[in-house]
Amino acid sequence: MRIYHLVFFFVCFFFVQVKAQDLPINPVLLKGEWPAAWITCPGVPQRDYGVYHFRKSFSLEKKPERFVIHVSADNRYRLFINGVAVLSGPARGDKFNWYFETIDIAGFLKPGKNVIAAKVWNMGVHAAVAQMSDQTAFVVQGDTKNEEQINTTGDYKVMVNEAYKPCSLDNGPRLEAYMVIGPGDQVDGAKYPWGWEQVDYDDSKWKNATGIAHPVTSGYGTDNIWTLSPRNIPHMEESMQRLTVLRRTDGIKVGADFLKGKQPLTIAAHSKVSILIDQSFNTVAYPELLVSGGAGAKVTLSYTEALLDKAKEKGNRNEIEGKTVIGNYDVFEPDGGKDRLFKPLWFRTYRYVQLDIVTKGEALILSDIYGKYTGYPFKQQATFSSNDASLKDLWEVSWRTARLCAGETYFDCPYYEQLQYEGDTRIQALISLYVAGDDRLMRKAMLDFLNSRVPEGLTQGRYPSNRVQVIPPYSLFWVSMVYDYWMHRGDDAFVKDFMPGIKGVLDWYEDRIDAHKNMLGPMKWWNFVDYTDVFNSGVPDGATDGNSAVITLQYIYTLQQAAKLYAYFEKSAEANHYKTLAARLGEATYKQCFVESKNAMANTPEQKKFSQHAGIMALLADVIPKEKEASVMQALLHDESLGQATFYFRFYLIQAMKKIGMGDLYYAELKPWRDMLKVGLTTFAEKPEPARSDCHAWSASPSYDLLSTICGINPALPGFKAVEIKPSLGELTEINATMPHPDGEIALKLKRKGKSGIEGVVILPGSLKGKFIWQGKELILKGGTQQIIIVSK
C-alpha cells in the first residue's frame, strides 16, 4: 500500500534518540538571554485551549555536518524537519525549571529549501494536572551563528488548527474515579491542513507569529515567564506495537489479517459497527488509525484497562462477556481523503481498544490500526530466574508495571493520573536502579520534589502539578529517596545540594512534636499513609489530632537516615541532634503504644486501634527491642485484627523483614501478587479488588525485592562502594540473577546444599568488594569470580 505524505500528523516517525548529555550546549546560551524569541499565534486567547502550527522555510548552500538547535514550547510540541518528525517535548517541569530539548538536525537537512515546522498545543483549562503552563508559546534557538537563521522571530508563520476540539471531558463522573490526564482529541478531517509539515506546503495565507519575550536560563532575567533548563533525561521511546486479538464485533465481519495490517476493512455507507480489540496486555501507546474515504463518518476510539459489568466491576480482566467499555476516548471524523492517519496528541493507556464507527453516504476503508509504544527508554539489564517457574510471570509483570509508570516523570498510574508522587516514586526509583541501572529519571524526580517545596519547608506530595497537594509523610519519603540515591550512587556533590531541603522537612516535623508525649502532635495537610480499611482516607489515627504512632515512627526512621547523611557530610552537630531526637521519640512511642498482650504497636497511645503499619515502621525505626523483633513480625503476619497493609505498604513490610533477618518469609508473602495474575491482570493494581487503577507503580515492588531480598543484593557502603549479598531463598532451592552496578555487573548462581547449606558462584565487577552472608556465616567477596560453598551444620 502506498502511503501519501499528506496524512494526519505523520505516517513515518523516525524517532531520534538524543540524550541531553550527548550534545554539548553552547555555554553562552546558559548564561543569560537567548537571541531567539518566544513566539505565539496573534489574535487568540493565550491561555485557552488551542492547537497551532508553526513553520519557517530556509535555504542552505550544502548539507551541513552539524546543525544543533534547542527547542521548547508551552504546553507541548512535535518538531518536524522537511516533513519528518524528529523531536517532541518539552519534558515536564515547572515555570522555574522549564525544559528545552537539544538536537542535531543535520541528518534531516538538504541543499536548497528546507522547512522547520512544529505542532504546538495548549490544553488550557482541560490540561492534565501534571501539566504546568503559562501561555501558548514556541521557541527555537540555534546553538551558534551557523544555526541562527532558524531562530524563532517574526518571520515564522503560524496558523490555528480549527480541526481540533477537546472531548472525553467527563471521564471522572463516568468512571466514578479521580481521573486528571487531560482531554481526548476530536478532529474534523475536513478542517485539517493536510501536509502542513511538508516542504512544498503553501503557507502564504498563514499569519506572522508574534514575539512574547526573549528566553532566559536559570539565574538570569528580571521578568521571566519561563526560566529555561536543559533537558536532563533522554527522549521517550516510540516503537511499533501491533494490536493482537479481535475479541468482539457488531455489524461487521473482520478478517484474521486485519490486525496484522495486511487486510483492509471496508465499512459500508450508512453503517454502524463496533469492533473490540484486545492488546492482550496493558500498555501505553499512541494509537494510530489509517483510513481512506468515509467523508462525514465518525470513528470513536475508546480505551480501557478492563471491561466493566453492569455493577461497574472489573472481575477477571480476560473476560468480556456481558461487559462494556467505559473509558476515555478520541473521535476522528474523516474528510474522505486517501490514507488519513489519526494519532492523538498524547499517549493513551489501554489493554482494550473499541472502535465505534458510524458512516454516512460514503464507505470508509479502515486500512490499519496499531500502537506506537512510548515511555522512558529504560533498558532491562537485570535478570532473575529460579526453580519456581511461576516467578517468571511475577518478574515480567512487575517490570511491565514499572515501565508503564515511567515517562518524562514517574507516574503513579498511567491511566488515571500520570502524576509523580513520592510514595510511588521512591519504590520506582529503586526498581530503576536495580533492573535498568539508570538513575537519570530518579535524579530528575529528586529535583522535581526539591523544586516543589512550599514555604513551610515541606515538598508537595506530587509534582509537577498545577494543583497544590501536600502530603507530609511523602516529604519524609523524599528524604528517604535522597538517602537511597546516596547509598546506591557515588555522587556527593549532587546529594549535598539536597541537604537544606532535607532540613526544611525535618524542621517542619520537629516543630510539631508534642513535648508532653514526645510524639508528633496535630498535623496539617493530608497525612496519607495507606488505603487500608482502618484508616480514614488513608490517614491513620492521631495524624490530624495528634500522637500518631505510625507517622511518628516514620519520622524516626527518616531521622536515622538523615543522621547518617549529615555525619557523612561532616555535619556532626546536626547528625548527633537527629540521632538523639530519634532515640528520644522512639523510646516514648514504644513505651506508650506497644501492647505486650497483643505483641503489637497501637496506632496511638490510647491503644484502641492497631495496624500492621505501626509495627512495620517500629521495626524499620529500631524501636522494637532486638529480642522481640521476630515475635512482633510473626504477629504482624498472622494477627488479622491488625489493619492490613495494601500492596503499597507491603513494600515496607518486606523491608522490615529483610532488616531484622527474616527475609526468608518474603517468598510466601508473594500471594497477593500471584492472586492478581489469577484474575487476568497483566500489570499490578493499585490496591486489592475492587481496584481503580490496573497499573500502579507502588505495586511493582517485586522487581526490586526479587533482587534485593531473595538474592539479597544490597549496598554495604554509600555509593555502593561495597556490596552485601545475603540471600533469603525461603522455599526456593535455586536462584540465578544478574543486576547492574555502577562499576559493572553483579551475577550470582546459587543452589541449596543439604538442609542448610548453599553453593554456587558470585561474580563481582573488578573493583567491588563485599561479603556474602548465609545462615550467620560470612564469606569475603572481591572482584571477579568466586565459588560459594557453605555446608550444612
CSV table of N, CA, C and O in Angstrom, one decimal, residues 80 95 99 124 223 234 262 270 373 408 410 448 483 535 602 607 628 635:
chain,number,residue,atom,x,y,z
A,80,PHE,N,9.1,19.0,13.3
A,80,PHE,CA,9.3,18.3,12.0
A,80,PHE,C,10.4,19.0,11.2
A,80,PHE,O,10.4,20.3,11.2
A,95,LYS,N,7.6,26.3,35.9
A,95,LYS,CA,8.0,27.6,35.2
A,95,LYS,C,9.4,28.0,35.6
A,95,LYS,O,10.0,28.7,34.8
A,99,TYR,N,12.0,23.0,30.7
A,99,TYR,CA,13.0,22.3,30.0
A,99,TYR,C,13.0,22.6,28.5
A,99,TYR,O,11.9,22.8,27.9
A,124,GLY,N,-5.1,24.4,27.8
A,124,GLY,CA,-5.9,25.4,28.6
A,124,GLY,C,-6.4,24.8,29.9
A,124,GLY,O,-5.7,24.1,30.6
A,223,ASP,N,12.2,39.5,34.7
A,223,ASP,CA,10.8,39.5,34.4
A,223,ASP,C,10.4,38.2,33.6
A,223,ASP,O,9.7,38.3,32.6
A,234,PRO,N,16.7,11.4,28.8
A,234,PRO,CA,16.6,11.1,27.4
A,234,PRO,C,15.2,11.3,26.9
A,234,PRO,O,14.3,11.4,27.6
A,262,LYS,N,-2.6,-6.3,7.0
A,262,LYS,CA,-2.5,-6.9,5.7
A,262,LYS,C,-3.9,-7.0,5.0
A,262,LYS,O,-3.9,-7.5,3.9
A,270,HIS,N,-23.7,4.3,5.4
A,270,HIS,CA,-24.9,4.3,6.2
A,270,HIS,C,-24.8,3.1,7.1
A,270,HIS,O,-25.8,2.3,7.3
A,373,TYR,N,4.2,2.2,21.0
A,373,TYR,CA,4.5,2.2,22.4
A,373,TYR,C,5.4,3.3,22.7
A,373,TYR,O,6.3,3.7,22.0
A,408,GLU,N,8.2,11.1,31.1
A,408,GLU,CA,9.0,12.3,31.4
A,408,GLU,C,9.1,12.5,32.9
A,408,GLU,O,10.0,13.3,33.4
A,410,TYR,N,8.1,10.0,36.7
A,410,TYR,CA,7.5,8.7,37.1
A,410,TYR,C,6.0,9.0,37.3
A,410,TYR,O,5.6,10.1,37.6
A,448,ASP,N,12.7,17.5,41.0
A,448,ASP,CA,11.3,18.0,40.9
A,448,ASP,C,10.7,18.2,42.3
A,448,ASP,O,10.1,19.3,42.5
A,483,TYR,N,18.4,9.5,50.5
A,483,TYR,CA,19.2,8.5,51.2
A,483,TYR,C,19.5,7.3,50.3
A,483,TYR,O,20.7,6.9,50.2
A,535,PHE,N,-7.9,3.1,58.1
A,535,PHE,CA,-7.5,4.5,58.1
A,535,PHE,C,-8.6,5.2,57.3
A,535,PHE,O,-9.1,4.7,56.3
A,602,ALA,N,0.2,-0.1,68.9
A,602,ALA,CA,-1.1,0.6,68.7
A,602,ALA,C,-0.9,1.8,67.8
A,602,ALA,O,0.3,2.3,67.7
A,607,GLN,N,-4.3,3.3,72.5
A,607,GLN,CA,-4.2,1.8,72.3
A,607,GLN,C,-5.6,1.2,72.0
A,607,GLN,O,-5.9,0.1,72.4
A,628,LYS,N,12.6,-9.0,70.7
A,628,LYS,CA,11.2,-9.1,70.4
A,628,LYS,C,10.9,-9.0,68.9
A,628,LYS,O,9.7,-9.2,68.5
A,635,ALA,N,3.5,-11.7,64.7
A,635,ALA,CA,2.2,-11.1,65.0
A,635,ALA,C,1.7,-10.2,63.8
A,635,ALA,O,0.5,-10.3,63.5
